[in-house]
Every structure is written in structure tokens, then in C-alpha cells.
Amino acid sequence: AAIALENMVELATEEDAAILIDASERLLQRAAEDGSVEGRTLLALFLGEYRSIEDGLDLLEEELGRLGVARAAQFAERIFRHRLEDATPEQFARPISWIEKPLTTASGSDPRADALRLQLAGFYDLSGDAAKAESLYRELMTKSGVDKQIVAAVKNNLAFMMALRDGDPDEALALVEEALDTLGPQAQVLDTRGMVHFTRGAYTSAV
């Protein structure tokens, strides 16, 4: 539904887009009146993407107990990707704090904590703090006992980040090839490999 609205808004005139957004908000407000976590989450996404980032984060924060940190952070990431140019460091700090809080007491061997660390590194990267993101990615790659799927996702994300930020192209290629071995030909990994080849000047391989 969110993707359909986004497509319609992009195709509509400015006046029609405003009408679509207003109508969607009324429908989602009514859907959220029953207090269901699904209805309130959809409303949070809508508010964050089309109204105010703060309003969307406020509603997600109210639902942390029912959603859980990982899911709430996923929805917050969707808001930020939609509104990246408008987001402020203070706004990024909110979901980062949601993730950091349980990590302070998590067991070093807890696989759920490693998944949260992966999310945290992604938020650091999205917010522009590449140094923190890379440090956490490398920590996860060398930490013992991390699920191989998480390690592969880390390698893919780090390779993509390195490609965008003029990192070592040989290391980036090695990382994404290792991620591909584990995850298979997923679109996200293939996109990363294409980007890495492009930055290496291997334009034929990038296609």
C-alpha cells in the first residue's frame, strides 16, 4: 500500500498528490483508531514519510514494546530512506538509541544482539557516520560465533559502503564475492557487486 501510494504521488500533479496524501491520512487515522499495532505502524510510516519524521518516530517509539526494537528500527529505516535529505542528526539519534539500549546488557553470544549490531551499523552508515559503521562491521566480521548469514550481510554492506566512499576496491570485491557465496544471487548482493566492478573500472562486468 505504501509503495502504491508513493507511485501515485510521483505520477500525480502537485494538487492531486496533496489530495491523495490527505485522503490516505484520513484512512490510516481511522485504521489506527482500534489501537492495533498494525494500524498504528502503518500510520507511523505514513506520517514519517509524508508529514513529519518526528511524528513517525514518536508513534514507533510508543509501539516499541509491542513491535520490539528490531522491527521498530526497520520501520524507522524506511522513513529515513524516504526522507534522507530532510533527516537531522538528532532524529537519527532516536532509533540508534533504541538499538543501543538493549545492547548494553546483551550477552556476547546472543545472536539477536548480533542482528541488532548489524542494524546499528546500517544506521551509522545511513546517518553519514562511515567511521562508526565500518568499525562495527569489521567487529562483526571478526567476532566468533556470529551467524554466517549476518556475516555475509555485513560483508555485502561493507563492500557497498567502500565502493561509494573510495575504499580499497580489491577488498570490496573480495567481500562481496564472499557474501555472494553465502547468500546466493540476491538482488542486493548483485547490485553491490555491480557497483564494486564499476568503481574498479570494470564496466562490462558491472552490467
mmCIF file of C-alpha atoms in Angstrom:
data_model
loop_
_atom_site.group_PDB
_atom_site.id
_atom_site.type_symbol
_atom_site.label_atom_id
_atom_site.label_comp_id
_atom_site.label_asym_id
_atom_site.label_seq_id
_atom_site.Cartn_x
_atom_site.Cartn_y
_atom_site.Cartn_z
ATOM 1 C CA ALA A 1 0.000 0.000 0.000
ATOM 2 C CA ALA A 2 2.832 2.389 0.868
ATOM 3 C CA ILE A 3 4.594 1.644 -2.429
ATOM 4 C CA ALA A 4 1.356 2.117 -4.377
ATOM 5 C CA LEU A 5 0.792 5.500 -2.728
ATOM 6 C CA GLU A 6 4.356 6.559 -3.459
ATOM 7 C CA ASN A 7 3.957 5.646 -7.137
ATOM 8 C CA MET A 8 0.661 7.513 -7.421
ATOM 9 C CA VAL A 9 2.080 10.599 -5.707
ATOM 10 C CA GLU A 10 5.058 10.622 -8.066
ATOM 11 C CA LEU A 11 2.793 10.471 -11.120
ATOM 12 C CA ALA A 12 0.193 12.965 -9.910
ATOM 13 C CA THR A 13 0.185 16.729 -10.233
ATOM 14 C CA GLU A 14 1.122 18.659 -7.100
ATOM 15 C CA GLU A 15 -2.549 19.411 -6.374
ATOM 16 C CA ASP A 16 -3.688 15.815 -6.929
ATOM 17 C CA ALA A 17 -0.771 14.493 -4.863
ATOM 18 C CA ALA A 18 -1.870 16.657 -1.926
ATOM 19 C CA ILE A 19 -5.423 15.297 -2.226
ATOM 20 C CA LEU A 20 -4.130 11.710 -2.317
ATOM 21 C CA ILE A 21 -1.955 12.258 0.742
ATOM 22 C CA ASP A 22 -4.766 13.901 2.712
ATOM 23 C CA ALA A 23 -7.193 11.092 1.847
ATOM 24 C CA SER A 24 -4.623 8.441 2.764
ATOM 25 C CA GLU A 25 -4.006 10.083 6.121
ATOM 26 C CA ARG A 26 -7.720 10.086 6.957
ATOM 27 C CA LEU A 27 -7.990 6.386 6.094
ATOM 28 C CA LEU A 28 -4.914 5.459 8.128
ATOM 29 C CA GLN A 29 -6.034 7.535 11.116
ATOM 30 C CA ARG A 30 -9.316 5.618 11.131
ATOM 31 C CA ALA A 31 -7.492 2.292 10.747
ATOM 32 C CA ALA A 32 -5.315 3.134 13.755
ATOM 33 C CA GLU A 33 -8.273 4.002 15.985
ATOM 34 C CA ASP A 34 -8.698 0.367 17.043
ATOM 35 C CA GLY A 35 -5.253 0.530 18.665
ATOM 36 C CA SER A 36 -3.861 -2.397 16.669
ATOM 37 C CA VAL A 37 -0.111 -2.453 16.272
ATOM 38 C CA GLU A 38 -0.531 -2.976 12.527
ATOM 39 C CA GLY A 39 -2.738 0.076 12.092
ATOM 40 C CA ARG A 40 -0.546 2.280 14.246
ATOM 41 C CA THR A 41 2.611 1.112 12.476
ATOM 42 C CA LEU A 42 1.166 1.917 9.051
ATOM 43 C CA LEU A 43 0.186 5.342 10.345
ATOM 44 C CA ALA A 44 3.676 5.872 11.747
ATOM 45 C CA LEU A 45 5.217 5.045 8.367
ATOM 46 C CA PHE A 46 2.829 7.383 6.585
ATOM 47 C CA LEU A 47 3.424 10.268 8.988
ATOM 48 C CA GLY A 48 7.178 9.826 8.852
ATOM 49 C CA GLU A 49 7.312 9.630 5.079
ATOM 50 C CA TYR A 50 4.741 12.289 4.152
ATOM 51 C CA ARG A 51 4.260 14.552 7.152
ATOM 52 C CA SER A 52 6.855 14.784 9.911
ATOM 53 C CA ILE A 53 9.767 12.461 10.632
ATOM 54 C CA GLU A 54 9.330 13.292 14.308
ATOM 55 C CA ASP A 55 5.652 12.272 14.291
ATOM 56 C CA GLY A 56 6.502 8.942 12.681
ATOM 57 C CA LEU A 57 9.280 8.255 15.171
ATOM 58 C CA ASP A 58 7.039 9.284 18.082
ATOM 59 C CA LEU A 59 4.442 6.696 17.109
ATOM 60 C CA LEU A 60 7.038 3.965 16.555
ATOM 61 C CA GLU A 61 8.548 4.780 19.928
ATOM 62 C CA GLU A 62 5.134 4.371 21.565
ATOM 63 C CA GLU A 63 4.919 0.911 19.974
ATOM 64 C CA LEU A 64 8.417 -0.268 20.916
ATOM 65 C CA GLY A 65 7.007 -2.655 23.496
ATOM 66 C CA ARG A 66 4.727 -4.387 21.013
ATOM 67 C CA LEU A 67 6.911 -4.164 17.910
ATOM 68 C CA GLY A 68 10.239 -4.905 19.518
ATOM 69 C CA VAL A 69 13.378 -2.916 18.845
ATOM 70 C CA ALA A 70 14.384 -4.729 15.646
ATOM 71 C CA ARG A 71 11.051 -4.221 13.859
ATOM 72 C CA ALA A 72 10.637 -0.645 15.072
ATOM 73 C CA ALA A 73 14.130 0.142 13.779
ATOM 74 C CA GLN A 74 13.302 -1.446 10.416
ATOM 75 C CA PHE A 75 10.291 0.836 10.050
ATOM 76 C CA ALA A 76 12.341 3.843 11.146
ATOM 77 C CA GLU A 77 14.903 2.978 8.468
ATOM 78 C CA ARG A 78 12.150 3.049 5.837
ATOM 79 C CA ILE A 79 11.187 6.541 6.972
ATOM 80 C CA PHE A 80 14.769 7.773 6.812
ATOM 81 C CA ARG A 81 15.397 6.296 3.372
ATOM 82 C CA HIS A 82 12.301 8.107 2.134
ATOM 83 C CA ARG A 83 13.262 11.399 3.782
ATOM 84 C CA LEU A 84 17.049 11.185 3.863
ATOM 85 C CA GLU A 85 17.669 14.768 2.737
ATOM 86 C CA ASP A 86 15.372 16.105 5.471
ATOM 87 C CA ALA A 87 16.673 13.993 8.355
ATOM 88 C CA THR A 88 18.731 15.574 11.131
ATOM 89 C CA PRO A 89 21.403 14.040 13.398
ATOM 90 C CA GLU A 90 19.021 14.415 16.340
ATOM 91 C CA GLN A 91 16.381 12.373 14.526
ATOM 92 C CA PHE A 92 18.852 9.642 13.605
ATOM 93 C CA ALA A 93 19.916 9.513 17.247
ATOM 94 C CA ARG A 94 16.476 8.284 18.303
ATOM 95 C CA PRO A 95 16.385 4.826 16.635
ATOM 96 C CA ILE A 96 20.101 4.491 17.275
ATOM 97 C CA SER A 97 19.354 4.860 20.995
ATOM 98 C CA TRP A 98 16.574 2.241 20.723
ATOM 99 C CA ILE A 99 19.112 -0.262 19.411
ATOM 100 C CA GLU A 100 21.988 0.708 21.694
ATOM 101 C CA LYS A 101 19.947 0.346 24.894
ATOM 102 C CA PRO A 102 19.402 -3.455 24.783
ATOM 103 C CA LEU A 103 22.950 -3.974 23.529
ATOM 104 C CA THR A 104 24.342 -2.612 26.792
ATOM 105 C CA THR A 105 23.029 -5.667 28.645
ATOM 106 C CA ALA A 106 23.075 -8.274 25.859
ATOM 107 C CA SER A 107 25.157 -11.420 26.131
ATOM 108 C CA GLY A 108 28.162 -11.507 23.839
ATOM 109 C CA SER A 109 26.943 -14.799 22.367
ATOM 110 C CA ASP A 110 23.315 -13.723 21.810
ATOM 111 C CA PRO A 111 22.541 -13.998 18.053
ATOM 112 C CA ARG A 112 19.767 -11.422 18.428
ATOM 113 C CA ALA A 113 22.356 -8.939 19.656
ATOM 114 C CA ASP A 114 24.468 -9.518 16.539
ATOM 115 C CA ALA A 115 21.420 -8.821 14.362
ATOM 116 C CA LEU A 116 20.883 -5.581 16.282
ATOM 117 C CA ARG A 117 24.549 -4.655 15.793
ATOM 118 C CA LEU A 118 24.071 -5.139 12.054
ATOM 119 C CA GLN A 119 21.090 -2.782 12.173
ATOM 120 C CA LEU A 120 23.067 -0.299 14.246
ATOM 121 C CA ALA A 121 25.929 -0.254 11.756
ATOM 122 C CA GLY A 122 23.400 0.368 8.999
ATOM 123 C CA PHE A 123 22.013 3.375 10.861
ATOM 124 C CA TYR A 124 25.509 4.753 11.408
ATOM 125 C CA ASP A 125 26.133 4.458 7.663
ATOM 126 C CA LEU A 126 22.760 5.957 6.730
ATOM 127 C CA SER A 127 23.348 8.909 9.048
ATOM 128 C CA GLY A 128 26.741 9.614 7.466
ATOM 129 C CA ASP A 129 28.967 8.275 10.250
ATOM 130 C CA ALA A 130 31.012 5.990 7.992
ATOM 131 C CA ALA A 131 33.820 5.524 10.519
ATOM 132 C CA LYS A 132 31.474 4.105 13.173
ATOM 133 C CA ALA A 133 29.710 1.945 10.610
ATOM 134 C CA GLU A 134 32.932 0.457 9.261
ATOM 135 C CA SER A 135 34.285 -0.166 12.755
ATOM 136 C CA LEU A 136 31.159 -2.070 13.786
ATOM 137 C CA TYR A 137 31.015 -4.017 10.514
ATOM 138 C CA ARG A 138 34.636 -5.127 10.965
ATOM 139 C CA GLU A 139 33.974 -6.051 14.586
ATOM 140 C CA LEU A 140 31.108 -8.308 13.492
ATOM 141 C CA MET A 141 33.231 -9.908 10.760
ATOM 142 C CA THR A 142 35.936 -10.930 13.219
ATOM 143 C CA LYS A 143 33.692 -11.815 16.182
ATOM 144 C CA SER A 144 33.411 -15.554 16.795
ATOM 145 C CA GLY A 145 30.061 -17.299 16.748
ATOM 146 C CA VAL A 146 28.233 -14.795 14.513
ATOM 147 C CA ASP A 147 25.635 -16.403 12.246
ATOM 148 C CA LYS A 148 27.021 -16.821 8.722
ATOM 149 C CA GLN A 149 24.013 -15.044 7.210
ATOM 150 C CA ILE A 150 24.729 -11.994 9.348
ATOM 151 C CA VAL A 151 28.427 -12.115 8.453
ATOM 152 C CA ALA A 152 27.521 -12.284 4.758
ATOM 153 C CA ALA A 153 25.166 -9.303 5.108
ATOM 154 C CA VAL A 154 27.945 -7.403 6.895
ATOM 155 C CA LYS A 155 30.375 -8.146 4.074
ATOM 156 C CA ASN A 156 27.874 -7.026 1.461
ATOM 157 C CA ASN A 157 27.083 -3.799 3.306
ATOM 158 C CA LEU A 158 30.736 -3.000 3.921
ATOM 159 C CA ALA A 159 31.627 -3.679 0.293
ATOM 160 C CA PHE A 160 28.867 -1.336 -0.862
ATOM 161 C CA MET A 161 29.964 1.346 1.573
ATOM 162 C CA MET A 162 33.582 1.021 0.443
ATOM 163 C CA ALA A 163 32.540 1.297 -3.213
ATOM 164 C CA LEU A 164 30.666 4.526 -2.514
ATOM 165 C CA ARG A 165 33.449 6.022 -0.397
ATOM 166 C CA ASP A 166 36.579 5.158 -2.400
ATOM 167 C CA GLY A 167 37.628 2.270 -0.188
ATOM 168 C CA ASP A 168 40.021 -0.487 -1.227
ATOM 169 C CA PRO A 169 38.443 -1.871 -4.439
ATOM 170 C CA ASP A 170 40.187 -5.239 -4.146
ATOM 171 C CA GLU A 171 38.962 -5.781 -0.598
ATOM 172 C CA ALA A 172 35.469 -4.654 -1.580
ATOM 173 C CA LEU A 173 35.379 -7.182 -4.427
ATOM 174 C CA ALA A 174 36.601 -9.992 -2.172
ATOM 175 C CA LEU A 175 33.965 -9.123 0.443
ATOM 176 C CA VAL A 176 31.046 -9.084 -1.979
ATOM 177 C CA GLU A 177 32.163 -12.342 -3.612
ATOM 178 C CA GLU A 178 32.219 -13.979 -0.160
ATOM 179 C CA ALA A 179 28.765 -12.567 0.543
ATOM 180 C CA LEU A 180 27.548 -13.981 -2.769
ATOM 181 C CA ASP A 181 28.879 -17.438 -1.881
ATOM 182 C CA THR A 182 26.733 -17.460 1.259
ATOM 183 C CA LEU A 183 23.626 -15.539 0.236
ATOM 184 C CA GLY A 184 23.415 -16.575 -3.407
ATOM 185 C CA PRO A 185 22.453 -14.261 -6.287
ATOM 186 C CA GLN A 186 20.200 -11.940 -4.303
ATOM 187 C CA ALA A 187 19.425 -8.630 -5.976
ATOM 188 C CA GLN A 188 21.038 -6.591 -3.200
ATOM 189 C CA VAL A 189 24.302 -8.536 -3.423
ATOM 190 C CA LEU A 190 24.364 -8.426 -7.224
ATOM 191 C CA ASP A 191 23.797 -4.656 -7.064
ATOM 192 C CA THR A 192 26.755 -4.347 -4.700
ATOM 193 C CA ARG A 193 28.969 -6.428 -6.976
ATOM 194 C CA GLY A 194 27.966 -4.273 -9.933
ATOM 195 C CA MET A 195 28.818 -1.125 -8.006
ATOM 196 C CA VAL A 196 32.199 -2.551 -6.954
ATOM 197 C CA HIS A 197 33.052 -3.533 -10.535
ATOM 198 C CA PHE A 198 32.033 -0.049 -11.698
ATOM 199 C CA THR A 199 34.331 1.658 -9.204
ATOM 200 C CA ARG A 200 37.142 -0.662 -10.319
ATOM 201 C CA GLY A 201 36.635 0.468 -13.911
ATOM 202 C CA ALA A 202 35.402 -2.967 -14.976
ATOM 203 C CA TYR A 203 32.359 -1.515 -16.715
ATOM 204 C CA THR A 204 31.467 -4.652 -18.687
ATOM 205 C CA SER A 205 31.385 -6.755 -15.510
ATOM 206 C CA ALA A 206 29.315 -4.098 -13.751
ATOM 207 C CA VAL A 207 26.337 -4.656 -16.055
#
